[in-house]
PDB file of C-alpha atoms in Angstrom:
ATOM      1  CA  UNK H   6     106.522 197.339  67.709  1.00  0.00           C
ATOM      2  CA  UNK H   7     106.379 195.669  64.378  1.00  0.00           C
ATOM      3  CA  UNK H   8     109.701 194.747  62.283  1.00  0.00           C
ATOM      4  CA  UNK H   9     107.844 197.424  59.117  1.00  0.00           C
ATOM      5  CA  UNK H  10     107.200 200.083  62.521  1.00  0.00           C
ATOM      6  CA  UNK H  11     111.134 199.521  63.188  1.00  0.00           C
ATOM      7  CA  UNK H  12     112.239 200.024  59.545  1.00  0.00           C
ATOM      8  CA  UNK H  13     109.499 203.196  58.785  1.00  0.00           C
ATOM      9  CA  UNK H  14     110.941 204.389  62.600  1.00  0.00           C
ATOM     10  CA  UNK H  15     114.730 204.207  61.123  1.00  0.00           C
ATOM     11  CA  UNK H  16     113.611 205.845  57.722  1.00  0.00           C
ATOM     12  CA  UNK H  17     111.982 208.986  59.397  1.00  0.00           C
ATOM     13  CA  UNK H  18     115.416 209.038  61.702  1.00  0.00           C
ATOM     14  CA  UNK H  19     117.056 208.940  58.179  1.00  0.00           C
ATOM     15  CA  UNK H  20     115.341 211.177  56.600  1.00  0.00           C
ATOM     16  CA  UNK H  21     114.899 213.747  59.841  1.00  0.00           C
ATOM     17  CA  UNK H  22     118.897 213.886  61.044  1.00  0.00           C
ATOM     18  CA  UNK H  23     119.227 214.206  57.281  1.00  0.00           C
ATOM     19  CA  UNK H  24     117.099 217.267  56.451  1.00  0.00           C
ATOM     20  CA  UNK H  25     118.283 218.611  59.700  1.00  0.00           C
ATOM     21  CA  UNK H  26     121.634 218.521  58.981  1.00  0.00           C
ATOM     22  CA  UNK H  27     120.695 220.017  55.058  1.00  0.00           C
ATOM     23  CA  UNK H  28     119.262 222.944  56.164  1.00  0.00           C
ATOM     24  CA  UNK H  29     121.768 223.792  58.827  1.00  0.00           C
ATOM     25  CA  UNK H  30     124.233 223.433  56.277  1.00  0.00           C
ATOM     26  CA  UNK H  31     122.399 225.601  53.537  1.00  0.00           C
ATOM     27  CA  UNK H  32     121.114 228.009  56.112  1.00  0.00           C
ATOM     28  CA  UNK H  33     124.497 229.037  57.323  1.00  0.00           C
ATOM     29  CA  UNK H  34     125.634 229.349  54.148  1.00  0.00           C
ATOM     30  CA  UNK H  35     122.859 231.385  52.531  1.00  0.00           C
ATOM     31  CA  UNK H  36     123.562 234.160  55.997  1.00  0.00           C
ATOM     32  CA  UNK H  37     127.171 234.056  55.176  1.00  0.00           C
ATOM     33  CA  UNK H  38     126.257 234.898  51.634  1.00  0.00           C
ATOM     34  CA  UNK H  39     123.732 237.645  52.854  1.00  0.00           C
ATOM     35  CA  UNK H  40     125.862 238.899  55.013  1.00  0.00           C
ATOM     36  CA  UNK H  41     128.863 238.939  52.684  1.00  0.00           C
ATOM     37  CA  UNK H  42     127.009 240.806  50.357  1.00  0.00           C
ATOM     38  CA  UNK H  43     125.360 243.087  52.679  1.00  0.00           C
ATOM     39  CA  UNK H  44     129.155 244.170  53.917  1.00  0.00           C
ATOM     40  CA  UNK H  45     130.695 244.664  49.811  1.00  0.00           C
ATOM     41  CA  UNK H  46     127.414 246.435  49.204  1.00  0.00           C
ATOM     42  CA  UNK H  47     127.443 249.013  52.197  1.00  0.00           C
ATOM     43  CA  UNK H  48     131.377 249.264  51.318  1.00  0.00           C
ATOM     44  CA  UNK H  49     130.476 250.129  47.860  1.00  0.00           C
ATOM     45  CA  UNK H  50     127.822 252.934  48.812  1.00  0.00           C
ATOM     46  CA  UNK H  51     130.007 254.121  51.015  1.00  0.00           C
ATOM     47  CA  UNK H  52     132.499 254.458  48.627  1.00  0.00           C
ATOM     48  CA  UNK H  53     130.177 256.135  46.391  1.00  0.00           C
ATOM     49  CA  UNK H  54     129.168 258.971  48.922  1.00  0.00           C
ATOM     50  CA  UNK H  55     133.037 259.533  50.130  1.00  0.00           C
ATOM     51  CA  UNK H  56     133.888 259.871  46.388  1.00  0.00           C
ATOM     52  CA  UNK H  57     130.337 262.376  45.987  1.00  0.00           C
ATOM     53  CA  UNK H  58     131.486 264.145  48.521  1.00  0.00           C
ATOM     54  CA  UNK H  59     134.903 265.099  47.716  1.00  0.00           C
ATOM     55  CA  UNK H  60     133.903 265.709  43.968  1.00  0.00           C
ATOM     56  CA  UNK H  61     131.091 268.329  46.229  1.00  0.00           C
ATOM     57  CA  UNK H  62     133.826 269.918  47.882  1.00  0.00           C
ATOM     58  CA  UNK H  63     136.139 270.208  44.677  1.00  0.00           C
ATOM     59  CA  UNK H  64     133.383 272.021  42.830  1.00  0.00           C
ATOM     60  CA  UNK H  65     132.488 274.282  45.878  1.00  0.00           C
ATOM     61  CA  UNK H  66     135.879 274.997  47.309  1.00  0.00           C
ATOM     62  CA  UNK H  67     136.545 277.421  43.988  1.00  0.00           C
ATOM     63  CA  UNK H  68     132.931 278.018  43.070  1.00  0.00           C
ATOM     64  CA  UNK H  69     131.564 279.091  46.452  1.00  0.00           C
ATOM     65  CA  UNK H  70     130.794 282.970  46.861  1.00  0.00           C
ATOM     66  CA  UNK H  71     131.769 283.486  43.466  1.00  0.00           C
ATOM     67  CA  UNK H  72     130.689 281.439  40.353  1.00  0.00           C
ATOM     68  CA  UNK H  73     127.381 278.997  42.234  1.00  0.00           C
ATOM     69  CA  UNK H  74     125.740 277.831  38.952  1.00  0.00           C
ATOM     70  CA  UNK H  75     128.915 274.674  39.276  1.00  0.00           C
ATOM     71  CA  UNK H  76     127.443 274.165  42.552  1.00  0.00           C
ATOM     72  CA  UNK H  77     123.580 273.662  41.541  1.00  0.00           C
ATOM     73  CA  UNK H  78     124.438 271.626  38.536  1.00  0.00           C
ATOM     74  CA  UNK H  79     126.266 269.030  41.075  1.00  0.00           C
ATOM     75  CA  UNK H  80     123.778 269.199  43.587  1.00  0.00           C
ATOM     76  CA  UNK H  81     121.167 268.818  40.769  1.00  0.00           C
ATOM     77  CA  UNK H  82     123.080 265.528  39.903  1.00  0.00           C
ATOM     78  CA  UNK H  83     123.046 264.354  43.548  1.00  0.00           C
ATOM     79  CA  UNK H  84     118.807 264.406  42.956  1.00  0.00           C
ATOM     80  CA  UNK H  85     118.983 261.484  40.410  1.00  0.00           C
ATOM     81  CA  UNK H  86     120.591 259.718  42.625  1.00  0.00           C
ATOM     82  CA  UNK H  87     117.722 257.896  44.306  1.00  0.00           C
ATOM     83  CA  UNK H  88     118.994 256.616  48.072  1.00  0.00           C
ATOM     84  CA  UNK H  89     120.651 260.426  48.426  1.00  0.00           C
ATOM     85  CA  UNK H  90     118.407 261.760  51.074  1.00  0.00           C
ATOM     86  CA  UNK H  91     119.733 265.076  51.613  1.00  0.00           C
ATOM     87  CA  UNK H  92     123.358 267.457  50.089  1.00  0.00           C
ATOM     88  CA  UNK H  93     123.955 270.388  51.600  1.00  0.00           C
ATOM     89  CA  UNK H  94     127.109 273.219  50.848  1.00  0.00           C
ATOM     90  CA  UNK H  95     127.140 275.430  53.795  1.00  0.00           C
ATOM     91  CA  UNK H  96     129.035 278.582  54.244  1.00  0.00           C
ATOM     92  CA  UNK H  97     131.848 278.782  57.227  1.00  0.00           C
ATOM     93  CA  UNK H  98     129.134 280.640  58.980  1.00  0.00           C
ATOM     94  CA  UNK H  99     126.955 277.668  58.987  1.00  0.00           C
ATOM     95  CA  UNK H 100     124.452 279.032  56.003  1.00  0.00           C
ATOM     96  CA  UNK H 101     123.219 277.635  53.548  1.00  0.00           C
ATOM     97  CA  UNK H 102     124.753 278.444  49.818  1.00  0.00           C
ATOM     98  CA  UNK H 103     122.909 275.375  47.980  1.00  0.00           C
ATOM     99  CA  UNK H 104     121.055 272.386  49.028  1.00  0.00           C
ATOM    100  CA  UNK H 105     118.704 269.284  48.300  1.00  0.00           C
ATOM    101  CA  UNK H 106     116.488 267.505  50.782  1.00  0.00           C
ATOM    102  CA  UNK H 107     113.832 265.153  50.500  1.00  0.00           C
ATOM    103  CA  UNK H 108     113.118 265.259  54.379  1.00  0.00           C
ATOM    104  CA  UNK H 109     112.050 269.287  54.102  1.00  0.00           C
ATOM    105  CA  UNK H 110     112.325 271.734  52.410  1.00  0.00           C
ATOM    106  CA  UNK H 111     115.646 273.999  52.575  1.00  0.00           C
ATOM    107  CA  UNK H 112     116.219 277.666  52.712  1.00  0.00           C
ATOM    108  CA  UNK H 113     118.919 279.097  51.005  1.00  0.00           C
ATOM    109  CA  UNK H 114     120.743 281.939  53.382  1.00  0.00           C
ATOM    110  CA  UNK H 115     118.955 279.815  56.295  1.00  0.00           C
ATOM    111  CA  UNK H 116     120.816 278.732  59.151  1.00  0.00           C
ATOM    112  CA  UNK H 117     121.752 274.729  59.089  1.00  0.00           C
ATOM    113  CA  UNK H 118     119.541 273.083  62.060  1.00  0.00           C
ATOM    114  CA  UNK H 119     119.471 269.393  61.195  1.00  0.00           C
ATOM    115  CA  UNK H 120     120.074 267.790  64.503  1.00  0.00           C
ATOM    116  CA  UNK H 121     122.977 265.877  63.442  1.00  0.00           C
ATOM    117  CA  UNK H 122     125.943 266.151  65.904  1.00  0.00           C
ATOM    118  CA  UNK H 123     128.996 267.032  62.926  1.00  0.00           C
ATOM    119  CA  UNK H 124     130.970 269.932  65.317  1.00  0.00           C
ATOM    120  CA  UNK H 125     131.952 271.518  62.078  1.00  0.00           C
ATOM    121  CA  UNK H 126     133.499 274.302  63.497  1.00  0.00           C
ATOM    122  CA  UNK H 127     135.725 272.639  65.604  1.00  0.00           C
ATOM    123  CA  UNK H 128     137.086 269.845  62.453  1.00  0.00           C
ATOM    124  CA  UNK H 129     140.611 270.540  61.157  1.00  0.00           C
ATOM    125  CA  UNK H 130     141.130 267.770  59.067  1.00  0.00           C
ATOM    126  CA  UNK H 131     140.410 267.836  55.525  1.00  0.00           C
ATOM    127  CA  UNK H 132     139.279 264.497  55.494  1.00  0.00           C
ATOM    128  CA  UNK H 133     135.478 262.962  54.913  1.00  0.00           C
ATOM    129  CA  UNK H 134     134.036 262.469  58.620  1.00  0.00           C
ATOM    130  CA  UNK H 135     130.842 260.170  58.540  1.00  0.00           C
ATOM    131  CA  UNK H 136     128.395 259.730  60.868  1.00  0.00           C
ATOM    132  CA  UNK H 137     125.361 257.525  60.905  1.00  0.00           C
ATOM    133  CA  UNK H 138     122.140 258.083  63.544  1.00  0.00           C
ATOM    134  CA  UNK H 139     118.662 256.719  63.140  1.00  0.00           C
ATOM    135  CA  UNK H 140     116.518 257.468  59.987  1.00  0.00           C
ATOM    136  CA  UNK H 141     113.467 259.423  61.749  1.00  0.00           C
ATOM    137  CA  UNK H 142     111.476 258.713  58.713  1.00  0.00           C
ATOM    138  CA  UNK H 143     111.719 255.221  58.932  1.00  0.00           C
ATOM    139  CA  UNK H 144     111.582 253.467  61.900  1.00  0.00           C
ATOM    140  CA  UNK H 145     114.674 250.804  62.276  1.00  0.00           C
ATOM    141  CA  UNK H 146     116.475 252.616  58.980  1.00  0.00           C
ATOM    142  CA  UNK H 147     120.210 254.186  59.382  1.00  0.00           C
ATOM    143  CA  UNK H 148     120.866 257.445  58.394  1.00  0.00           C
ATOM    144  CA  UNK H 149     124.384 257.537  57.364  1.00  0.00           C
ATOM    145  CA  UNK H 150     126.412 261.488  57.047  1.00  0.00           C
ATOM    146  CA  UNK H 151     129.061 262.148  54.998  1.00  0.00           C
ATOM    147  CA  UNK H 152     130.723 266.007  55.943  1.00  0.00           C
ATOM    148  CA  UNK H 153     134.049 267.647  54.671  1.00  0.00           C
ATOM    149  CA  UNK H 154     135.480 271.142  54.730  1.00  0.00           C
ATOM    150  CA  UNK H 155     135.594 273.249  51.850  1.00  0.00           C
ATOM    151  CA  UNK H 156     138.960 274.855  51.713  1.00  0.00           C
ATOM    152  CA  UNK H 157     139.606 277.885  48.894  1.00  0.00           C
ATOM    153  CA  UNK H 158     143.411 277.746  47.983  1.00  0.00           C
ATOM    154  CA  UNK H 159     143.250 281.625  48.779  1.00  0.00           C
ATOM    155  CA  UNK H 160     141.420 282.111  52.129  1.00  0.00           C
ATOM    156  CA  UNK H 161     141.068 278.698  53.615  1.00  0.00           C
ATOM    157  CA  UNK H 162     138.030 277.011  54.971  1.00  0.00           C
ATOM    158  CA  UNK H 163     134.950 278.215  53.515  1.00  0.00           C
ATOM    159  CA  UNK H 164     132.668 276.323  54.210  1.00  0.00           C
ATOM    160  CA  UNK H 165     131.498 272.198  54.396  1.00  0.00           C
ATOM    161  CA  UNK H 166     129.922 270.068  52.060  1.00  0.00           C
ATOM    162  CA  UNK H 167     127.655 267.469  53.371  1.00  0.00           C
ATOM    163  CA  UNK H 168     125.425 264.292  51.867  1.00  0.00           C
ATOM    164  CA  UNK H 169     123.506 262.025  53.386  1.00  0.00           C
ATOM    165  CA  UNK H 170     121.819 258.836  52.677  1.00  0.00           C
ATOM    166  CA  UNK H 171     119.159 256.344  53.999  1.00  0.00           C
ATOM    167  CA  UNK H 172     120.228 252.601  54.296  1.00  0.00           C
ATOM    168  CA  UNK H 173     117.022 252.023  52.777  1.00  0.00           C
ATOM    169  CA  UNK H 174     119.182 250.955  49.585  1.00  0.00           C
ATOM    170  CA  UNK H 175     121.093 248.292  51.268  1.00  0.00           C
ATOM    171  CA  UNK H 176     118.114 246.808  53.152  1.00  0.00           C
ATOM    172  CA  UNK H 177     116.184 246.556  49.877  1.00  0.00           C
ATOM    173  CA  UNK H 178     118.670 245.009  48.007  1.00  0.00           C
ATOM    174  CA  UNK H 179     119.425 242.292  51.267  1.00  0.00           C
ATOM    175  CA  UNK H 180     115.748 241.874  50.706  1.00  0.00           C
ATOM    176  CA  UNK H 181     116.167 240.918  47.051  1.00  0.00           C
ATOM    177  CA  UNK H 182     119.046 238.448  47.780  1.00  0.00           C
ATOM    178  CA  UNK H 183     117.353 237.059  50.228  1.00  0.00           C
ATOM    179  CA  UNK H 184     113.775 236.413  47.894  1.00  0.00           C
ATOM    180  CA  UNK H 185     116.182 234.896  45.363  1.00  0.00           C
ATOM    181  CA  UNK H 186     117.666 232.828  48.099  1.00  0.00           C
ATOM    182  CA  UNK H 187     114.641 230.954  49.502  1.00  0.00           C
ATOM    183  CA  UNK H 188     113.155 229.199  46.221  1.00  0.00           C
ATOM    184  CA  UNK H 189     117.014 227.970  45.416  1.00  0.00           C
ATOM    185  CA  UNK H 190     116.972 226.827  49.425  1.00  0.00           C
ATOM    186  CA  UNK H 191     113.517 225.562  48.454  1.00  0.00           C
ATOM    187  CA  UNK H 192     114.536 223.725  45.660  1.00  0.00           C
ATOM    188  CA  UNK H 193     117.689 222.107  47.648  1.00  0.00           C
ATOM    189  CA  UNK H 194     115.660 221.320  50.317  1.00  0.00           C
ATOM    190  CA  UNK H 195     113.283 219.534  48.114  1.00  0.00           C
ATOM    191  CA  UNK H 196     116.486 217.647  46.030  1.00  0.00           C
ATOM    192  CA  UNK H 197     117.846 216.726  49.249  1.00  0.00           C
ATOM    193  CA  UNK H 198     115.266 215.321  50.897  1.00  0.00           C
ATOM    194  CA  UNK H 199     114.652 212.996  47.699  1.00  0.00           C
ATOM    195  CA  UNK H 200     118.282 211.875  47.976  1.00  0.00           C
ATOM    196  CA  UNK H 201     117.531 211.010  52.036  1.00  0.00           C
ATOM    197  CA  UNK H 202     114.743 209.015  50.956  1.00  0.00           C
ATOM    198  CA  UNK H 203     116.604 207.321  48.512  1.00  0.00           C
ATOM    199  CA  UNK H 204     119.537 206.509  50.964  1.00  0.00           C
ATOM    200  CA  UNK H 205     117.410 205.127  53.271  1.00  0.00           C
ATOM    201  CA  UNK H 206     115.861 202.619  51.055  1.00  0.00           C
ATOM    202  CA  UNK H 207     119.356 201.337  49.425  1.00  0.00           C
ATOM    203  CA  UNK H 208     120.192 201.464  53.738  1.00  0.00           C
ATOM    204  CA  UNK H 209     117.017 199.397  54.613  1.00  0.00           C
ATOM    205  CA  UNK H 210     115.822 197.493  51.606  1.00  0.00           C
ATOM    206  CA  UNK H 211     118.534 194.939  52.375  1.00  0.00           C
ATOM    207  CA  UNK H 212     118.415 194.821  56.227  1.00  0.00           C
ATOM    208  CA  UNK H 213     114.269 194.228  55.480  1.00  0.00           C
ATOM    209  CA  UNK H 214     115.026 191.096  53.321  1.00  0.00           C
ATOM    210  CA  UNK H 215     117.278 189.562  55.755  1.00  0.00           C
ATOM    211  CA  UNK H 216     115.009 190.282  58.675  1.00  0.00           C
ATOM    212  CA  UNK H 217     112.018 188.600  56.408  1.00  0.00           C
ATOM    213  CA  UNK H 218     114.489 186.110  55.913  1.00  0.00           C
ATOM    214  CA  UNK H 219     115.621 185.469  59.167  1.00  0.00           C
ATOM    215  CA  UNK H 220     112.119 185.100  60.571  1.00  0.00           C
ATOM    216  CA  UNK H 221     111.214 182.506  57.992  1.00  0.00           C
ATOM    217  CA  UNK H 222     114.028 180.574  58.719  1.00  0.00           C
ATOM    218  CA  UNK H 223     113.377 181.150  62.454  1.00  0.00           C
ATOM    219  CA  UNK H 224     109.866 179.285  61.548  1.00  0.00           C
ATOM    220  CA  UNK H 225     111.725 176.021  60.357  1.00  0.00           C
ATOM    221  CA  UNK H 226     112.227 176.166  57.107  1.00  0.00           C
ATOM    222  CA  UNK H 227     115.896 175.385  56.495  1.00  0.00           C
ATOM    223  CA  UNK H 228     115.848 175.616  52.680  1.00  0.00           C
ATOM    224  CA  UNK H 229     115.069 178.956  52.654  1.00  0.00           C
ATOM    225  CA  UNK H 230     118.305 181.288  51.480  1.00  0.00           C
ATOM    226  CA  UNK H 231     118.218 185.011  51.926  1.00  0.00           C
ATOM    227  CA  UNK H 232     118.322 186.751  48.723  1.00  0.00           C
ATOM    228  CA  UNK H 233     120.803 189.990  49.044  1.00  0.00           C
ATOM    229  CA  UNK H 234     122.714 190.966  46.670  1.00  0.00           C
ATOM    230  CA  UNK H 235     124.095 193.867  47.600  1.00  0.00           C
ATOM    231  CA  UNK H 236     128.479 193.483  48.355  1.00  0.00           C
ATOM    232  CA  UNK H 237     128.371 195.778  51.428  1.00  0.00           C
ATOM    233  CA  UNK H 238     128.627 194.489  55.012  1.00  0.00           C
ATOM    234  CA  UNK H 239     124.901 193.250  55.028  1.00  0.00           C
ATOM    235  CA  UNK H 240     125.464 190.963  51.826  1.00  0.00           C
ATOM    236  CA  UNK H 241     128.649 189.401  53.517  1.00  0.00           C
ATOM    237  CA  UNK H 242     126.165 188.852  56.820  1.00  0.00           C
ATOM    238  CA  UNK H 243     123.588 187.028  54.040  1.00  0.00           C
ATOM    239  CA  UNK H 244     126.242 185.153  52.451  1.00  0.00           C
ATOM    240  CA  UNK H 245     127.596 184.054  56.378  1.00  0.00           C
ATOM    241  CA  UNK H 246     123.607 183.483  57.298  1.00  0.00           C
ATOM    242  CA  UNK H 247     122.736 181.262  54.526  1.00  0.00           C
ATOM    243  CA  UNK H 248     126.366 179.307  54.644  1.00  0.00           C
ATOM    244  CA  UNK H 249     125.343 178.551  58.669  1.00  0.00           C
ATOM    245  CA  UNK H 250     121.518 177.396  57.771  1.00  0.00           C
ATOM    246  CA  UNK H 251     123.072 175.318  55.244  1.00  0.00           C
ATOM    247  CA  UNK H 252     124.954 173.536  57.641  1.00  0.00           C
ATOM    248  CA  UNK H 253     121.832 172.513  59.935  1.00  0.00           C
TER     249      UNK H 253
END
């Protein structure tokens, strides 16, 4: 192999363990920063739907049986938000009072039949329970369930107040990050492997002139000095060269 095959061999080492490293580097970063954000932003909805739902069950819990125009007006509001797939206020007998769903339609007075394992009548605790199971409507999607009891100050539980939600939302806005990612990773990439290139000329620039020089000396000429002026390690080895071939 050729001296200029050993340098261009060195260079594309350079340059390859350098973009290598790069995009490990970036990559791990950019999936911490997905995943970072995927995490706040699934704490956030969820958030959201705990704070929906108690603000369901404070409007039904006086409302329900009596006054239900409060009722549709919040579950009216629950429509505009977009990722809410489905609210429901169910009596304690497991009826429907008032409801939204954009899976089917609902019936008031109907019997709840959802498939979703909540064991309402059994729950004591006042507390939000959630509940997640797959999205039937879209395949590898989360369906996520957020259920509470409705208790009247007067004659106790009443009834439950439910809302649930697609992780559609989070997905799509993982997706965004991530589209907004790649040109930036792009870009660094790009930057980066400039800055290899450039590194491994300053690296081999020098070590090419003294191996040019070397040779030529090598082939008698004893005049001949190595021109390097870089200060680094290979200068000094110049400097030592040319001091020993003056000496011949």
């Amino acid at each position: 192999m050729t001296d200029r095959g050993r340098f261009f061999s060195i260079r594309h080492r350079i340059i390859l363990y350098s973009t290598l490293l790069i995009v490990a580097v970036v990559a791990t970063i950019a999936g911490f920063i997905i995943m970072r954000e995927k995490r706040l932003l699934k704490e956030q909805v969820f958030q959201l739907m705990n704070l929906e739902t108690m603000h369901l069950e404070q409007t039904a819990h006086i409302n329900l049986g009596i006054d239900e125009l409060p009722i549709v007006s919040q579950i009216e509001e629950l429509k505009k938000i977009g990722y809410v797939t489905y609210a429901y206020v169910i009596d304690k007998n497991n009826r429907i009072a008032d409801c939204c769903d954009r899976r089917r339609e609902c019936v008031i007075s109907q019997e709840l039949q959802d498939g979703v394992a909540r064991s309402l009548e059994n729950r004591q605790s006042a507390d939000t329970v959630r509940a997640q199971y797959p999205d039937p409507l879209d395949t590898g999607g989360m369906m996520y369930d957020f259920s509470r009891i409705i208790n009247n100050p007067m004659m106790g539980k009443v009834g439950y107040a439910i809302i649930g939600f697609s992780d559609m939302i989070i997905r799509e806005q993982t997706k965004s990050l991530l589209l907004f990612l790649v040109p930036v990773f792009m870009a660094f990439l790009l930057l980066s492997t400039g800055a290899s290139i450039a590194l491994s000329n300053t690296i081999l620039n020098p070590i090419r002139k003294l191996s040019e020089g070397v040779r030529t000396i090598s082939e008698g000429d004893y005049d001949f000095r190595i021109q390097v002026s870089s200060r680094d390690e290979i200068g000094h080895f110049a400097e030592e060269y040319n001091r020993m071939t003056g000496r011949l």
